[in-house]
Backbone as a ProteinNet text record, in pm:
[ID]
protein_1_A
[PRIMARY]
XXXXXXXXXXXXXXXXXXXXXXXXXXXXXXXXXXXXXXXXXXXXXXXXXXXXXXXXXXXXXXXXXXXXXXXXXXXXXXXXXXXXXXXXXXXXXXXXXXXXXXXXXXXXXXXXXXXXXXXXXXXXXXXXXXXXXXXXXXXXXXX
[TERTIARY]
11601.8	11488.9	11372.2	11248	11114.5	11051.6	11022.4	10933.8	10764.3	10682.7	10526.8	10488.5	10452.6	10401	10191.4	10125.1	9964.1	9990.4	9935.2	9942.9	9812.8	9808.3	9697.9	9705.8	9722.7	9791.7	9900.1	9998.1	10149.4	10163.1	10045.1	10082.2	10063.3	10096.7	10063.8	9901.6	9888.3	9698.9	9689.8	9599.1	9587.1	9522.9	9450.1	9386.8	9447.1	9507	9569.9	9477.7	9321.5	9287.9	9147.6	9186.4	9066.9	9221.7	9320.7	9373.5	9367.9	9398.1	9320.4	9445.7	9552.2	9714.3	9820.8	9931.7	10048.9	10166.9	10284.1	10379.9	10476.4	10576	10626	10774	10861.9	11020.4	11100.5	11202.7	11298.7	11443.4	11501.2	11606	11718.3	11823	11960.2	12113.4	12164.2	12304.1	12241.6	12127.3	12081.5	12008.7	11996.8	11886.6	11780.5	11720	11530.2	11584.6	11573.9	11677.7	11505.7	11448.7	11288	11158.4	11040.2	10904	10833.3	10690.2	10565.8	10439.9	10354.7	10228.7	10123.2	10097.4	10036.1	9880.5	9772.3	9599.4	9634.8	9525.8	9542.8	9392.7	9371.9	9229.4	9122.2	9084.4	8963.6	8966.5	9044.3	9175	9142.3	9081.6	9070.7	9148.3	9150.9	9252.8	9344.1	9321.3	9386.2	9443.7	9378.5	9372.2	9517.3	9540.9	9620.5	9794.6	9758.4	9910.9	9912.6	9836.7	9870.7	9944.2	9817.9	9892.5	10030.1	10058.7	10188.1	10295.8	10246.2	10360.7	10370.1	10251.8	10283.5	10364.4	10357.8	10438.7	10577.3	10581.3	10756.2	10789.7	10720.4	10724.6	10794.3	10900.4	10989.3	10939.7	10901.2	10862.7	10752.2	10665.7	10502.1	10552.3	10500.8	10474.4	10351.3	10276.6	10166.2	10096.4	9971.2	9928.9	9850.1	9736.1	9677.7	9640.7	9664.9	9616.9	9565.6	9460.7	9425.6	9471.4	9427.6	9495.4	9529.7	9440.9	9428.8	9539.1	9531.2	9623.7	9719.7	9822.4	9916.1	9958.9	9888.1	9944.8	9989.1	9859.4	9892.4	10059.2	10074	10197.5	10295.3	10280	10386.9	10391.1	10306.9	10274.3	10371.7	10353	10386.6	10526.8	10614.9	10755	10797.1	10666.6	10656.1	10687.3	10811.1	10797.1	10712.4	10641.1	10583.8	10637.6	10585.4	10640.5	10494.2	10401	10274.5	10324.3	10164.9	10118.7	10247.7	10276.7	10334	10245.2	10254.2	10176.8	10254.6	10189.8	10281.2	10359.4	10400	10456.6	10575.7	10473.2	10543.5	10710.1	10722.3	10852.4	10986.4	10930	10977.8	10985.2	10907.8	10872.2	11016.4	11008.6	11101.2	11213.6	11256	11389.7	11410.8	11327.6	11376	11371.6	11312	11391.5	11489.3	11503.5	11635.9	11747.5	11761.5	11832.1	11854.7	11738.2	11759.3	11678.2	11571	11547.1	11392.7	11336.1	11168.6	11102.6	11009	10982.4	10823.5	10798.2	10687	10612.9	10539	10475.5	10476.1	10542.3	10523	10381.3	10358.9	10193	10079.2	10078.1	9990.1	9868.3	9790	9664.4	9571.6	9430.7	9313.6	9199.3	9177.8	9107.6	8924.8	8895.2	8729.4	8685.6	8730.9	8709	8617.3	8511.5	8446.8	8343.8	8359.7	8230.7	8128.3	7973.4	7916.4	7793.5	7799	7660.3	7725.7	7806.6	7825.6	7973.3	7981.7	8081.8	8246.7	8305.3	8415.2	8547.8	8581.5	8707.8	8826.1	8899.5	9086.1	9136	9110.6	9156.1	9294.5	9355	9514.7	9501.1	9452.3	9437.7	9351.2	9221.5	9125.7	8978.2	8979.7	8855.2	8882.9	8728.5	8724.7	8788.1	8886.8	8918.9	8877.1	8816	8735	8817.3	8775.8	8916.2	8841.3	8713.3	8641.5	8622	8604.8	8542	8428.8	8343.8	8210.6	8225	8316.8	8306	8492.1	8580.8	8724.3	8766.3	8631.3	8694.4	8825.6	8876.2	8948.8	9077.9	9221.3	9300.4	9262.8	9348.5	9317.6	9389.6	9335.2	9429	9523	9613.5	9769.3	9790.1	9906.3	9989.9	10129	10201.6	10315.1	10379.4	10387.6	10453.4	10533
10569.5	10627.3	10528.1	10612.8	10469	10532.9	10470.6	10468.3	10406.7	10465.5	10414.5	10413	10295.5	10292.6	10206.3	10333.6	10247.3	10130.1	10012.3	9891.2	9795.8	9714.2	9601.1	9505.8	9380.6	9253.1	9250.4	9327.2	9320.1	9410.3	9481.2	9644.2	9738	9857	9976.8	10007.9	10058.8	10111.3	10241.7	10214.7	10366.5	10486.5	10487.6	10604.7	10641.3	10731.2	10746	10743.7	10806	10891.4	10747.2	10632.9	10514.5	10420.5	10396	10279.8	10247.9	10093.2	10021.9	10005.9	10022.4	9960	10036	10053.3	10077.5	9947.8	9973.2	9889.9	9992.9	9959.8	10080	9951.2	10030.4	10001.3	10069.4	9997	10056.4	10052	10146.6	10142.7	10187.9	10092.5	10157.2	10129.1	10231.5	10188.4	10116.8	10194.2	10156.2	10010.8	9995.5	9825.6	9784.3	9749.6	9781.5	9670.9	9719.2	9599.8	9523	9579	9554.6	9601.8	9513.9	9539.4	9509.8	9592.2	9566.1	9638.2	9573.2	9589.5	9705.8	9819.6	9868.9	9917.1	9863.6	9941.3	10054.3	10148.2	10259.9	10340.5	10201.1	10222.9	10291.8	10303.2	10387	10494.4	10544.3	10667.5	10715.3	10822.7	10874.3	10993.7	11003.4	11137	11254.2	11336.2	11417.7	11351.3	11284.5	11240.6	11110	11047.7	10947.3	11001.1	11129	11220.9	11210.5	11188.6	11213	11052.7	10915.2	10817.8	10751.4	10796.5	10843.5	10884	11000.8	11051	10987.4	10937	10863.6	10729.9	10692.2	10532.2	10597.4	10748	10770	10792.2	10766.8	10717.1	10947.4	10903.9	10990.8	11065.5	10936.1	10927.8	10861.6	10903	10814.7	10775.1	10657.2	10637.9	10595.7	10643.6	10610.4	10599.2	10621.2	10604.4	10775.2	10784.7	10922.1	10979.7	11080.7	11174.3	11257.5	11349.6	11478.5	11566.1	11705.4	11822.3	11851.9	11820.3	11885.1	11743	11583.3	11508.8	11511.6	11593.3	11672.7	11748.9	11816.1	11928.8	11923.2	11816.8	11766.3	11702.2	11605.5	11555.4	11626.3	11775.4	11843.1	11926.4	11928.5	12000.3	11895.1	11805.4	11637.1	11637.9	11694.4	11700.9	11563.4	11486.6	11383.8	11433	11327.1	11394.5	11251.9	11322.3	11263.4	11210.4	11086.4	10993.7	10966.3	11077.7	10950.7	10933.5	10883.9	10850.9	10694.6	10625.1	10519.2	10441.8	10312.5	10155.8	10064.8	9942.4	9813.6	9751.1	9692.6	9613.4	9700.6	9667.6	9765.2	9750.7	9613.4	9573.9	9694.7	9660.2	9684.3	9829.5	9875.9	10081.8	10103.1	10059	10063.1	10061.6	9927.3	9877	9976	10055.1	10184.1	10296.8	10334.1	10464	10469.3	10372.5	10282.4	10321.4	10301.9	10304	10423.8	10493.9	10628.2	10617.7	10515.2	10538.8	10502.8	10558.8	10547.9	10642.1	10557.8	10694.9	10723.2	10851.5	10907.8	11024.1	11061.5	11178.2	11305.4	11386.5	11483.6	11588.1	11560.7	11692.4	11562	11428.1	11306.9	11336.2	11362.2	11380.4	11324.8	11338.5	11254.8	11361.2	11478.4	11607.9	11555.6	11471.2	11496.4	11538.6	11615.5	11684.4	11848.4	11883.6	11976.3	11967.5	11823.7	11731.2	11700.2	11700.5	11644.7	11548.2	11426.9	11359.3	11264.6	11357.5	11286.9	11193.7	11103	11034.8	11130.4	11075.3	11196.5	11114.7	11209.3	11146.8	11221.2	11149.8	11228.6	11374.3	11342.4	11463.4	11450.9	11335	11320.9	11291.5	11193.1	11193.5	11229.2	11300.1	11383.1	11317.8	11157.1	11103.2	10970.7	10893.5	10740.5	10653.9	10756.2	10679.9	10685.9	10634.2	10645.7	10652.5	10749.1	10743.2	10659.8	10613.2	10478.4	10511.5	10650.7	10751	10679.6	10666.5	10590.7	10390.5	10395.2	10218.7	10133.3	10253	10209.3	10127.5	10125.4	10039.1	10100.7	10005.1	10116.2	10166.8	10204.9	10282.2	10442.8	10526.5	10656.5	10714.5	10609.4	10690.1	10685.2	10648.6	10687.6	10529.2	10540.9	10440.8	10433.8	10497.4	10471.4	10525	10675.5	10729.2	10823.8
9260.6	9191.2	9195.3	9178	9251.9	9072.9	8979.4	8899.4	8919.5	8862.8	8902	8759.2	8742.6	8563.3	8622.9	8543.7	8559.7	8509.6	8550.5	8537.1	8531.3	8372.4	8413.6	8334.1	8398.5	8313.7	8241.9	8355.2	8239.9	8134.2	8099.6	8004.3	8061.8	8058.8	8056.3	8060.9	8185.4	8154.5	8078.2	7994.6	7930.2	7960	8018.6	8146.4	8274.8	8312.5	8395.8	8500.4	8507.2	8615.9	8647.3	8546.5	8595.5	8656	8621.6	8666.5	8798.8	8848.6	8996.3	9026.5	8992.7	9024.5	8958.1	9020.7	8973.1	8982.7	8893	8937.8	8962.9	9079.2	9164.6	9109	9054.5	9036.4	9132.2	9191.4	9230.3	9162.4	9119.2	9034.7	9151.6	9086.6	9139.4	9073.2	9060.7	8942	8805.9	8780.4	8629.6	8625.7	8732.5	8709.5	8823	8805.5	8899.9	8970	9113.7	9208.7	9261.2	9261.1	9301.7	9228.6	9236.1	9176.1	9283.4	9311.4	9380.6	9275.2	9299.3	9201.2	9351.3	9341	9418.4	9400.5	9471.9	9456.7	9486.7	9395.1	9435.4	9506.6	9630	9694.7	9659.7	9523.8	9472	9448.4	9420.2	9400.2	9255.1	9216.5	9031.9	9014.1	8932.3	8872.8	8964.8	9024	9017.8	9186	9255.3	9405.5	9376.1	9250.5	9200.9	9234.1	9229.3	9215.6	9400.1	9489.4	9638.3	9651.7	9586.3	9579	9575.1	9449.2	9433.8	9516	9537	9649.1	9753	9835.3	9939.2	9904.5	9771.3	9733.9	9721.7	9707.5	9681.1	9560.9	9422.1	9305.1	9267.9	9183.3	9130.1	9013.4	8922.6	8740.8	8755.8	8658	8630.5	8491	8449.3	8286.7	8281.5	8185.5	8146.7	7975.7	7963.7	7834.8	7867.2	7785	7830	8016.3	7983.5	8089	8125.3	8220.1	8186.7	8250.2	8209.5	8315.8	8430.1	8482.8	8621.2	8708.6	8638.2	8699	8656.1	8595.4	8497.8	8597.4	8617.2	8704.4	8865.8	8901.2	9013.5	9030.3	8914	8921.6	8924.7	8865.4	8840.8	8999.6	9073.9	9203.7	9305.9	9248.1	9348.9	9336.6	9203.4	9220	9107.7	9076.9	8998.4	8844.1	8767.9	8632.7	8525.3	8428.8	8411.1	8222.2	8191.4	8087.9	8023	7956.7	7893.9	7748.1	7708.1	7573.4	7522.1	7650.9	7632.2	7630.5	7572.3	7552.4	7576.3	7610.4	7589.4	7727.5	7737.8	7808.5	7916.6	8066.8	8157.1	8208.9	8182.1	8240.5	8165	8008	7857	7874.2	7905.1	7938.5	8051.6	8150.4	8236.7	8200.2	8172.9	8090.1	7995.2	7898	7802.2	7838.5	7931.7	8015.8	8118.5	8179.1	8216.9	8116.7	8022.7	7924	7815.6	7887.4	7798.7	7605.7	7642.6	7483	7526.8	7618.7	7619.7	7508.6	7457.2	7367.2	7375.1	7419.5	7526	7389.3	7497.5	7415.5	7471.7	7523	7616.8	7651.9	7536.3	7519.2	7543.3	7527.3	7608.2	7682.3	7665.4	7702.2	7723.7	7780.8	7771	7762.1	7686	7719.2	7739.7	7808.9	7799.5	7901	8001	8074.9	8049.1	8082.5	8084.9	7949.3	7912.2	7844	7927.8	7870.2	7978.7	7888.3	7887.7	7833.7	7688	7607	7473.1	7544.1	7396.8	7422.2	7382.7	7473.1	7515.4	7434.5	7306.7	7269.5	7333.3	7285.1	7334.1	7252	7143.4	7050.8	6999.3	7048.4	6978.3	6891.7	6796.1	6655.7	6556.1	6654.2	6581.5	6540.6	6609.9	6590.1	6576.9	6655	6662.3	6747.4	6853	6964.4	7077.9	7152.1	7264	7390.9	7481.9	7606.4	7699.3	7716.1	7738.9	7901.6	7881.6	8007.6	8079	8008.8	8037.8	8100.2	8128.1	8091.2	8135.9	8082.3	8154	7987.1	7887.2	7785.6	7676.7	7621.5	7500.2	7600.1	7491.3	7495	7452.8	7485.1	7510.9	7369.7	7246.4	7069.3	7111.7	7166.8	7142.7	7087.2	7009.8	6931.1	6944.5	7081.7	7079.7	7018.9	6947.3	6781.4	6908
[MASK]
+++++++++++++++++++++++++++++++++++++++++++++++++++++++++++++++++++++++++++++++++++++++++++++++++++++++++++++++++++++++++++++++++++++++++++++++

């Protein structure tokens, strides 16, 4: 199994459709026999899910996401793990193990916004999905 978790400085990136890198796991008999850190050549949202497939990657984990790269993944055969945070090795190692704990409905909705600042809508205000800039996590807290 090839896992692809967005990746930047050793955590989890929280935008799926801005991240510059993945870390691509290879698992076998329950333990990641290999790691490579992969660019994803200028690559944004929904075009990230072709990435992917060409790396092989099985499972995505991530932090937020939006629709249309949702769907792509689900087009790609890719199953997908968001609204994770934290430490990518650590993400791995707990779905490895059967105790990742994800968000399935994980989102990033500022799509079909145009001009204002674009929140997420998972917790209903003040988190910035940092659309404009790449800044900020996408509100999720790991719950």
């Amino acid at each position: 199994m090839r896992i692809a978790v967005t990746f930047e400085n050793g955590q989890i990136f929280q935008h799926f459709g801005h991240t510059e890198q993945f870390k691509i796991y290879d698992v076998e008999d329950g333990k990641v026999v290999s790691s490579q850190v992969a660019g994803t050549d200028g690559q944004g949202h929904g075009a990230l899910a072709g990435v992917l497939k060409a790396l092989g990657a099985d499972v995505l984990i991530c932090g937020g996401i939006g629709g249309g790269a949702r769907a792509a993944l689900d087009a790609g055969g890719i199953k997908l793990y968001g609204g994770v945070s934290g430490s990518a090795d650590e993400a791995v190692e707990a779905f490895i193990a059967g105790r990742l704990s994800y968000d399935p409905e994980a989102r990033c909705d500022h799509h079909g916004h145009h001009g204002e600042e674009h929140s997420c809508g998972h917790h209903g205000g003040g988190h910035s999905c940092g659309h404009h800039g790449g800044q900020g996590p996408c509100g999720h807290h790991g719950e």
